[in-house]
Amino acid sequence: MTTLTHLDALESEAVHVMREVAAELERPVLLFSGGKDSIVLLRLAEKAFRPGGFPFPVMHVDTGHNFPEVLAFRDRRVAELGERLIVASVQESIDCGRVVEETGPRASRNRLQTTTLLDAIEEHGFDAAIGGARRDEERARAKERIFSFRDDFGQWEPRAQRPEVWDLYNGRIRRGEHVRVFPISNWTELDVWQYIAREGLEIPPIYFAHEREVFARDGMLYAASEHVELADGEEAFLASVRYRTVGDMTCTGAVPSEARTLTEVVHEIAASRVTERGQTRADDRFTEAAMEDRKRIGYF
Amino acid sequence: MQADPLDGTSELVRLVTCGSVDDGKSTLIGRLLYDTKQIFADQLEHVEETSRRRGDGYVNLALLTDGLRAEREQGITIDVAYRAFTTPRRRFQLADAPGHVQYTRNMVTGASTADLAIILVDARHGVVEQTRRHASISALLGIRHLLVAVNKMDLVGYDESRFRAVADALAELGARLEAPDMVAIPIAALHGDNVAERSEAMPWYDGPTLLEHLETVEIGGDRNLAEGRFPVQWVIRPMSAEHPDYRGYAGRVAGGVWRAGDEVVVLPSGRRSRVAAVETLDGPVAAAGPPMSVTIRLEDDLDVARGDMLAHAGAPPTVTRRLDATVCWMSERPLVPGARYAVKHTTRMVRAAVDEVVDRLDLETLEHLGGADRLELNDIGTVRLRLSGPLAVDAYRQSRATGCFIIVDEATNDTVGAGIVVEATPD
Ligand SMILES: Nc1nc2c(ncn2[C@@H]2O[C@H](COP(=O)(O)OP(=O)(O)O)[C@@H](O)[C@H]2O)c(=O)[nH]1
């Protein structure tokens, strides 16, 4: 038998987690954003359940400010897999008055997603939401369980986490509660890229360097679009950029890059001196505990 | 650095770190992350800034590892944190178990999946009660490799005889625990001595640095390739036009090497068949060992469901309704004789009644304290459980994955205990 590589070991752990959720919970859902982490999740679900179908639907929380390239990719990928896609729309949450749209140049729909997600979980009666969060992303995540328990209000209570011993996950919940499950908790950003390369997975074109109209704000580059107002002194210009994460256009920063192939992208990332979040997520930079706060109220 | 960053072929090694408060565990982890270049500029900036604000007087690498707000405020760590770092050869996954309240519970959690335990000792204090606790929990949980980092060597003048004295005490402890592999390394985490860089202040030490040891310690042999064990997690039955009759048993190999043609027994039913194929998404594989997630098809159409175990017919596990187990209790509500719980073993859930607390263990002296009327939070003891249905178990020391279970309180749904099968006794 050949020796096990770290990707084999991580994959096997994640597939095991997927199958445990499917077996122990009644109505799981897999959250798919079209980003690289959730692309890996889809692959892992194939590994776990083929030649059968997925024992859960795939759901996207659409802020209405997503990159069109990513939405096109999302639809195509789910269709190729022959699985069912549910789109939960932040625009609808706004239209029906569940949330109020922020205004001004720094308006973002990122925070509104939480309500849309929790509403969708309730509407469909989901008791488990499988997500692609990783422990290397942020310090609060380093302590989160793979099966992360949420109360009736969707809240995470870091001090009351269930011990997670061996690979024996406890998926028991009461009505109205749900678990967030993170099969790739133990993966790093580099592991994800290596896996994408190994499996030959397609990713949306915005991960590769391309020409785009951007503007600079807080030391980062953002896409100029109909969804953002430029503040005084800000000006749009053309640059060769790529994205390290895929999210809401209004608060996901691009990095200047000439990397046009997967190998080039990964070389850039391996040499990078800034974390994925530090480089591309505006919302985390406001307060030190930003992430922990949002998680407590049910952010993914 | 890896020559080709896309080459995902390092070996994954799982570590747990433990130490009493102030032994320098956070500093060591921060140092490991820093020296292996896992720290990004924005993280370092953040740490520099926080160190300044706190008036630490130096860049406090320990700050790299502290997570939750409550912990930051109190300057302590309260929960197991998981981190990754890589070297050219290996990819490390580190479970950091904090060293005070909830201690045993956290340590058991971190240690349950570890290949190697790093135990911190303050060179000034040597082997203390906590050291014995850490080492015995590690040994109990079947960690084969113990690395004792004798830290703060700078505070004992980098003195060789001091280190030797600590190392001797450790060797004695290791012998008592029957630890198969225990090494002691003199370090100064704060200054980086013998962490990634060889210490110039300790020329008398000619062993490996801490990182060298982590990179070279042989762990491949720890996998259980002897007992063929495959708990069924999920039955794949597409019933589609393309696969009308496909029936595959999906799971993670818990032990042994699985190949087509293997003779198997399905437990607890005892029915027999042969492996028709071992498959993954990429098609059939010649062989699969632990911890691979695969799908196994059998030659015969048996009624196999989640919770059943496939085992190599030649050496099956013990099917029993009785467990004599060492249990680490993780709940504020004590375990008492007569109480009922749910037990999850591999992929099977049964109910269990506590017949007796046979024994309680003093983790500091390693003494058996005899029968008790309860196990309190963070206690470890031997418990006799009666089960509502049969489980196919092995002794933990023989087969980690099929010798462990968790105890769930059905009223709260909490995981309240972690159990290790001492002896697999048929009923
Ligand atoms: N002199 C000296 N001090 C150290 C060393 N390692 C850690 N310390 C100090 O010991 C104290 C406790 O360290 P910390 O890493 O927070 O301990 P933890 O509670 O085990 O995580 C801090 O003040 C550290 O700076 C060392 O090698 N030498």
mmCIF file of C-alpha atoms in Angstrom, chain B residues 167-422:
data_model
loop_
_atom_site.group_PDB
_atom_site.id
_atom_site.type_symbol
_atom_site.label_atom_id
_atom_site.label_comp_id
_atom_site.label_asym_id
_atom_site.label_seq_id
_atom_site.Cartn_x
_atom_site.Cartn_y
_atom_site.Cartn_z
ATOM 1 C CA ALA B 167 15.397 13.855 31.574
ATOM 2 C CA ASP B 168 16.146 11.091 34.077
ATOM 3 C CA ALA B 169 12.936 11.764 35.972
ATOM 4 C CA LEU B 170 11.098 11.671 32.647
ATOM 5 C CA ALA B 171 12.682 8.381 31.648
ATOM 6 C CA GLU B 172 11.433 6.870 34.870
ATOM 7 C CA LEU B 173 7.934 8.208 34.200
ATOM 8 C CA GLY B 174 8.048 6.884 30.641
ATOM 9 C CA ALA B 175 9.005 3.434 31.880
ATOM 10 C CA ARG B 176 6.121 3.397 34.341
ATOM 11 C CA LEU B 177 3.685 4.380 31.611
ATOM 12 C CA GLU B 178 5.175 1.850 29.199
ATOM 13 C CA ALA B 179 5.446 4.696 26.698
ATOM 14 C CA PRO B 180 7.027 3.182 23.609
ATOM 15 C CA ASP B 181 8.771 6.374 22.500
ATOM 16 C CA MET B 182 9.583 9.275 24.783
ATOM 17 C CA VAL B 183 12.250 11.895 24.151
ATOM 18 C CA ALA B 184 13.257 15.028 26.049
ATOM 19 C CA ILE B 185 14.594 18.117 24.278
ATOM 20 C CA PRO B 186 16.046 21.169 26.074
ATOM 21 C CA ILE B 187 14.632 24.384 24.594
ATOM 22 C CA ALA B 188 14.062 28.079 25.224
ATOM 23 C CA ALA B 189 10.900 28.830 23.313
ATOM 24 C CA LEU B 190 11.116 32.551 23.921
ATOM 25 C CA HIS B 191 14.476 32.787 22.161
ATOM 26 C CA GLY B 192 14.000 29.910 19.739
ATOM 27 C CA ASP B 193 16.787 27.701 21.096
ATOM 28 C CA ASN B 194 16.475 24.137 19.783
ATOM 29 C CA VAL B 195 13.012 24.805 18.389
ATOM 30 C CA ALA B 196 13.837 25.191 14.698
ATOM 31 C CA GLU B 197 17.400 26.396 15.188
ATOM 32 C CA ARG B 198 20.110 24.545 17.038
ATOM 33 C CA SER B 199 20.997 26.352 20.270
ATOM 34 C CA GLU B 200 24.432 27.883 20.498
ATOM 35 C CA ALA B 201 23.991 28.185 24.220
ATOM 36 C CA MET B 202 23.673 24.408 24.647
ATOM 37 C CA PRO B 203 26.591 22.905 22.724
ATOM 38 C CA TRP B 204 26.453 19.878 25.031
ATOM 39 C CA TYR B 205 23.136 18.818 23.483
ATOM 40 C CA ASP B 206 23.631 16.708 20.371
ATOM 41 C CA GLY B 207 20.104 15.396 19.834
ATOM 42 C CA PRO B 208 17.618 16.720 17.280
ATOM 43 C CA THR B 209 15.906 20.095 17.560
ATOM 44 C CA LEU B 210 12.233 19.952 18.358
ATOM 45 C CA LEU B 211 11.289 20.547 14.745
ATOM 46 C CA GLU B 212 13.793 17.983 13.456
ATOM 47 C CA HIS B 213 12.242 15.427 15.730
ATOM 48 C CA LEU B 214 8.725 16.295 14.530
ATOM 49 C CA GLU B 215 9.861 16.028 10.945
ATOM 50 C CA THR B 216 11.500 12.648 11.253
ATOM 51 C CA VAL B 217 9.632 10.663 13.887
ATOM 52 C CA GLU B 218 8.234 7.556 12.221
ATOM 53 C CA ILE B 219 4.439 7.453 12.531
ATOM 54 C CA GLY B 220 3.393 5.419 9.477
ATOM 55 C CA GLY B 221 3.791 2.210 11.479
ATOM 56 C CA ASP B 222 1.200 3.338 14.021
ATOM 57 C CA ARG B 223 -1.694 2.634 11.690
ATOM 58 C CA ASN B 224 -3.540 -0.542 12.564
ATOM 59 C CA LEU B 225 -2.961 -2.747 9.537
ATOM 60 C CA ALA B 226 -3.647 -5.978 11.400
ATOM 61 C CA GLU B 227 -7.311 -6.185 12.386
ATOM 62 C CA GLY B 228 -9.648 -5.761 9.402
ATOM 63 C CA ARG B 229 -12.416 -3.442 10.579
ATOM 64 C CA PHE B 230 -14.862 -1.437 8.478
ATOM 65 C CA PRO B 231 -17.810 0.239 10.222
ATOM 66 C CA VAL B 232 -20.560 0.910 7.704
ATOM 67 C CA GLN B 233 -21.461 4.585 7.641
ATOM 68 C CA TRP B 234 -23.816 4.856 4.756
ATOM 69 C CA VAL B 235 -25.359 2.536 2.196
ATOM 70 C CA ILE B 236 -25.081 3.773 -1.377
ATOM 71 C CA ARG B 237 -28.073 2.550 -3.390
ATOM 72 C CA PRO B 238 -28.660 4.815 -6.376
ATOM 73 C CA MET B 239 -31.531 2.707 -7.826
ATOM 74 C CA SER B 240 -31.040 4.737 -10.983
ATOM 75 C CA ALA B 241 -31.376 3.654 -14.588
ATOM 76 C CA GLU B 242 -27.609 3.619 -14.830
ATOM 77 C CA HIS B 243 -27.049 1.734 -11.562
ATOM 78 C CA PRO B 244 -30.231 -0.205 -10.889
ATOM 79 C CA ASP B 245 -28.669 -2.857 -8.651
ATOM 80 C CA TYR B 246 -25.671 -1.084 -7.174
ATOM 81 C CA ARG B 247 -25.294 -1.497 -3.432
ATOM 82 C CA GLY B 248 -22.124 -0.190 -1.819
ATOM 83 C CA TYR B 249 -21.173 0.173 1.811
ATOM 84 C CA ALA B 250 -19.482 3.479 2.433
ATOM 85 C CA GLY B 251 -17.207 4.025 5.402
ATOM 86 C CA ARG B 252 -13.757 4.738 6.704
ATOM 87 C CA VAL B 253 -11.336 1.865 7.130
ATOM 88 C CA ALA B 254 -10.798 1.493 10.871
ATOM 89 C CA GLY B 255 -8.231 -1.263 10.594
ATOM 90 C CA GLY B 256 -6.584 -3.760 8.285
ATOM 91 C CA VAL B 257 -5.913 -3.716 4.571
ATOM 92 C CA TRP B 258 -8.998 -4.313 2.449
ATOM 93 C CA ARG B 259 -8.924 -6.014 -0.938
ATOM 94 C CA ALA B 260 -11.327 -7.687 -3.307
ATOM 95 C CA GLY B 261 -11.651 -11.343 -2.379
ATOM 96 C CA ASP B 262 -11.282 -10.805 1.405
ATOM 97 C CA GLU B 263 -13.521 -13.017 3.420
ATOM 98 C CA VAL B 264 -15.715 -10.916 5.699
ATOM 99 C CA VAL B 265 -18.147 -11.345 8.507
ATOM 100 C CA VAL B 266 -20.907 -8.802 9.032
ATOM 101 C CA LEU B 267 -21.408 -7.904 12.684
ATOM 102 C CA PRO B 268 -23.423 -8.207 14.784
ATOM 103 C CA SER B 269 -25.442 -10.565 12.508
ATOM 104 C CA GLY B 270 -22.500 -12.902 11.890
ATOM 105 C CA ARG B 271 -23.335 -13.470 8.220
ATOM 106 C CA ARG B 272 -20.464 -14.045 5.857
ATOM 107 C CA SER B 273 -19.512 -12.933 2.388
ATOM 108 C CA ARG B 274 -16.557 -11.798 0.321
ATOM 109 C CA VAL B 275 -15.423 -8.379 -0.790
ATOM 110 C CA ALA B 276 -16.368 -7.928 -4.447
ATOM 111 C CA ALA B 277 -14.630 -4.576 -4.808
ATOM 112 C CA VAL B 278 -13.094 -1.718 -2.870
ATOM 113 C CA GLU B 279 -13.983 1.512 -4.659
ATOM 114 C CA THR B 280 -13.616 5.263 -4.623
ATOM 115 C CA LEU B 281 -14.997 7.905 -6.971
ATOM 116 C CA ASP B 282 -12.040 7.169 -9.238
ATOM 117 C CA GLY B 283 -12.950 3.507 -9.561
ATOM 118 C CA PRO B 284 -11.778 0.305 -7.887
ATOM 119 C CA VAL B 285 -8.588 0.363 -5.824
ATOM 120 C CA ALA B 286 -6.256 -2.579 -5.265
ATOM 121 C CA ALA B 287 -6.148 -2.083 -1.501
ATOM 122 C CA ALA B 288 -7.280 0.357 1.159
ATOM 123 C CA GLY B 289 -6.013 0.775 4.705
ATOM 124 C CA PRO B 290 -6.838 3.114 7.556
ATOM 125 C CA PRO B 291 -7.921 5.890 7.554
ATOM 126 C CA MET B 292 -9.133 5.843 3.934
ATOM 127 C CA SER B 293 -12.775 6.571 3.179
ATOM 128 C CA VAL B 294 -13.928 4.059 0.571
ATOM 129 C CA THR B 295 -16.921 2.057 -0.555
ATOM 130 C CA ILE B 296 -16.961 -1.720 -0.256
ATOM 131 C CA ARG B 297 -19.209 -3.972 -2.292
ATOM 132 C CA LEU B 298 -19.896 -7.534 -1.216
ATOM 133 C CA GLU B 299 -20.424 -10.570 -3.403
ATOM 134 C CA ASP B 300 -23.687 -11.496 -1.695
ATOM 135 C CA ASP B 301 -26.829 -9.472 -1.222
ATOM 136 C CA LEU B 302 -26.896 -9.277 2.546
ATOM 137 C CA ASP B 303 -28.953 -6.961 4.636
ATOM 138 C CA VAL B 304 -26.236 -4.577 5.798
ATOM 139 C CA ALA B 305 -27.026 -1.160 7.269
ATOM 140 C CA ARG B 306 -25.335 1.787 8.941
ATOM 141 C CA GLY B 307 -24.027 0.715 12.304
ATOM 142 C CA ASP B 308 -23.016 -2.746 11.126
ATOM 143 C CA MET B 309 -19.355 -3.594 10.980
ATOM 144 C CA LEU B 310 -17.579 -5.555 8.297
ATOM 145 C CA ALA B 311 -14.624 -7.464 9.716
ATOM 146 C CA HIS B 312 -12.064 -9.815 8.269
ATOM 147 C CA ALA B 313 -13.512 -13.216 9.058
ATOM 148 C CA GLY B 314 -10.250 -14.643 10.381
ATOM 149 C CA ALA B 315 -9.947 -12.303 13.374
ATOM 150 C CA PRO B 316 -13.256 -10.645 14.153
ATOM 151 C CA PRO B 317 -13.825 -8.210 17.025
ATOM 152 C CA THR B 318 -15.744 -9.212 20.125
ATOM 153 C CA VAL B 319 -19.485 -8.818 19.922
ATOM 154 C CA THR B 320 -20.759 -7.857 23.337
ATOM 155 C CA ARG B 321 -23.456 -6.166 25.386
ATOM 156 C CA ARG B 322 -21.065 -5.375 28.166
ATOM 157 C CA LEU B 323 -18.276 -2.852 28.256
ATOM 158 C CA ASP B 324 -15.502 -2.545 30.786
ATOM 159 C CA ALA B 325 -14.146 0.815 29.873
ATOM 160 C CA THR B 326 -11.946 3.619 31.068
ATOM 161 C CA VAL B 327 -14.083 6.713 30.931
ATOM 162 C CA CYS B 328 -13.085 10.340 31.037
ATOM 163 C CA TRP B 329 -16.030 12.285 32.392
ATOM 164 C CA MET B 330 -16.681 15.628 30.713
ATOM 165 C CA SER B 331 -19.830 16.925 32.321
ATOM 166 C CA GLU B 332 -20.666 18.959 35.420
ATOM 167 C CA ARG B 333 -23.329 16.386 36.190
ATOM 168 C CA PRO B 334 -21.495 13.384 37.605
ATOM 169 C CA LEU B 335 -21.729 9.872 36.269
ATOM 170 C CA VAL B 336 -23.424 7.662 38.846
ATOM 171 C CA PRO B 337 -24.291 3.963 38.917
ATOM 172 C CA GLY B 338 -27.800 3.343 37.607
ATOM 173 C CA ALA B 339 -27.719 6.268 35.166
ATOM 174 C CA ARG B 340 -28.633 5.707 31.534
ATOM 175 C CA TYR B 341 -26.987 7.246 28.501
ATOM 176 C CA ALA B 342 -26.591 6.800 24.773
ATOM 177 C CA VAL B 343 -23.287 5.403 23.561
ATOM 178 C CA LYS B 344 -21.868 6.040 20.103
ATOM 179 C CA HIS B 345 -19.291 3.478 19.027
ATOM 180 C CA THR B 346 -18.007 3.723 15.433
ATOM 181 C CA THR B 347 -21.249 4.369 13.530
ATOM 182 C CA ARG B 348 -23.553 2.598 15.933
ATOM 183 C CA MET B 349 -25.654 4.119 18.711
ATOM 184 C CA VAL B 350 -26.959 2.025 21.602
ATOM 185 C CA ARG B 351 -28.299 2.775 25.060
ATOM 186 C CA ALA B 352 -26.198 2.042 28.094
ATOM 187 C CA ALA B 353 -26.810 1.684 31.800
ATOM 188 C CA VAL B 354 -23.999 2.249 34.283
ATOM 189 C CA ASP B 355 -23.677 -0.833 36.473
ATOM 190 C CA GLU B 356 -20.677 0.151 38.506
ATOM 191 C CA VAL B 357 -17.797 2.568 38.864
ATOM 192 C CA VAL B 358 -15.153 -0.073 39.355
ATOM 193 C CA ASP B 359 -12.190 2.146 39.854
ATOM 194 C CA ARG B 360 -11.021 5.734 39.847
ATOM 195 C CA LEU B 361 -7.588 6.719 38.643
ATOM 196 C CA ASP B 362 -5.336 9.257 40.336
ATOM 197 C CA LEU B 363 -3.647 10.746 37.313
ATOM 198 C CA GLU B 364 -0.890 12.377 39.288
ATOM 199 C CA THR B 365 0.282 9.341 41.163
ATOM 200 C CA LEU B 366 -1.098 6.897 38.565
ATOM 201 C CA GLU B 367 -2.648 4.976 41.424
ATOM 202 C CA HIS B 368 -5.883 3.072 41.243
ATOM 203 C CA LEU B 369 -8.128 4.428 43.943
ATOM 204 C CA GLY B 370 -10.624 1.545 43.957
ATOM 205 C CA GLY B 371 -14.395 1.630 43.584
ATOM 206 C CA ALA B 372 -16.271 4.916 43.752
ATOM 207 C CA ASP B 373 -19.847 6.086 43.866
ATOM 208 C CA ARG B 374 -19.409 8.528 40.984
ATOM 209 C CA LEU B 375 -17.159 10.130 38.381
ATOM 210 C CA GLU B 376 -17.006 13.914 38.532
ATOM 211 C CA LEU B 377 -16.081 16.324 35.769
ATOM 212 C CA ASN B 378 -12.497 15.635 34.614
ATOM 213 C CA ASP B 379 -12.310 12.340 36.511
ATOM 214 C CA ILE B 380 -11.040 9.252 34.784
ATOM 215 C CA GLY B 381 -12.130 5.848 35.956
ATOM 216 C CA THR B 382 -13.129 2.343 34.989
ATOM 217 C CA VAL B 383 -16.821 1.849 34.475
ATOM 218 C CA ARG B 384 -18.931 -1.202 33.745
ATOM 219 C CA LEU B 385 -21.687 -0.549 31.215
ATOM 220 C CA ARG B 386 -24.610 -2.742 30.198
ATOM 221 C CA LEU B 387 -25.777 -2.124 26.618
ATOM 222 C CA SER B 388 -29.214 -2.284 25.009
ATOM 223 C CA GLY B 389 -27.766 -3.912 21.914
ATOM 224 C CA PRO B 390 -24.534 -5.579 20.850
ATOM 225 C CA LEU B 391 -21.403 -3.696 19.790
ATOM 226 C CA ALA B 392 -18.438 -5.143 17.918
ATOM 227 C CA VAL B 393 -15.462 -3.908 19.927
ATOM 228 C CA ASP B 394 -11.734 -4.349 20.345
ATOM 229 C CA ALA B 395 -9.463 -3.402 23.186
ATOM 230 C CA TYR B 396 -8.358 0.180 22.547
ATOM 231 C CA ARG B 397 -4.691 -0.652 22.809
ATOM 232 C CA GLN B 398 -5.136 -3.083 19.918
ATOM 233 C CA SER B 399 -7.365 -0.979 17.721
ATOM 234 C CA ARG B 400 -7.920 2.663 18.537
ATOM 235 C CA ALA B 401 -10.835 3.277 16.161
ATOM 236 C CA THR B 402 -12.929 0.304 17.289
ATOM 237 C CA GLY B 403 -11.965 0.535 20.936
ATOM 238 C CA CYS B 404 -13.339 3.990 21.642
ATOM 239 C CA PHE B 405 -16.788 5.485 22.156
ATOM 240 C CA ILE B 406 -18.518 8.615 23.369
ATOM 241 C CA ILE B 407 -21.268 8.891 25.948
ATOM 242 C CA VAL B 408 -24.186 11.195 25.188
ATOM 243 C CA ASP B 409 -26.679 12.508 27.731
ATOM 244 C CA GLU B 410 -30.056 11.958 26.125
ATOM 245 C CA ALA B 411 -31.697 14.722 28.138
ATOM 246 C CA THR B 412 -29.321 17.474 26.974
ATOM 247 C CA ASN B 413 -27.815 15.823 23.875
ATOM 248 C CA ASP B 414 -24.394 16.794 25.207
ATOM 249 C CA THR B 415 -21.320 14.651 24.818
ATOM 250 C CA VAL B 416 -20.560 13.895 28.449
ATOM 251 C CA GLY B 417 -17.904 11.229 28.350
ATOM 252 C CA ALA B 418 -15.166 9.598 26.285
ATOM 253 C CA GLY B 419 -14.601 5.893 26.745
ATOM 254 C CA ILE B 420 -11.841 3.438 25.991
ATOM 255 C CA VAL B 421 -12.456 -0.296 25.933
ATOM 256 C CA VAL B 422 -10.019 -1.898 28.340
#
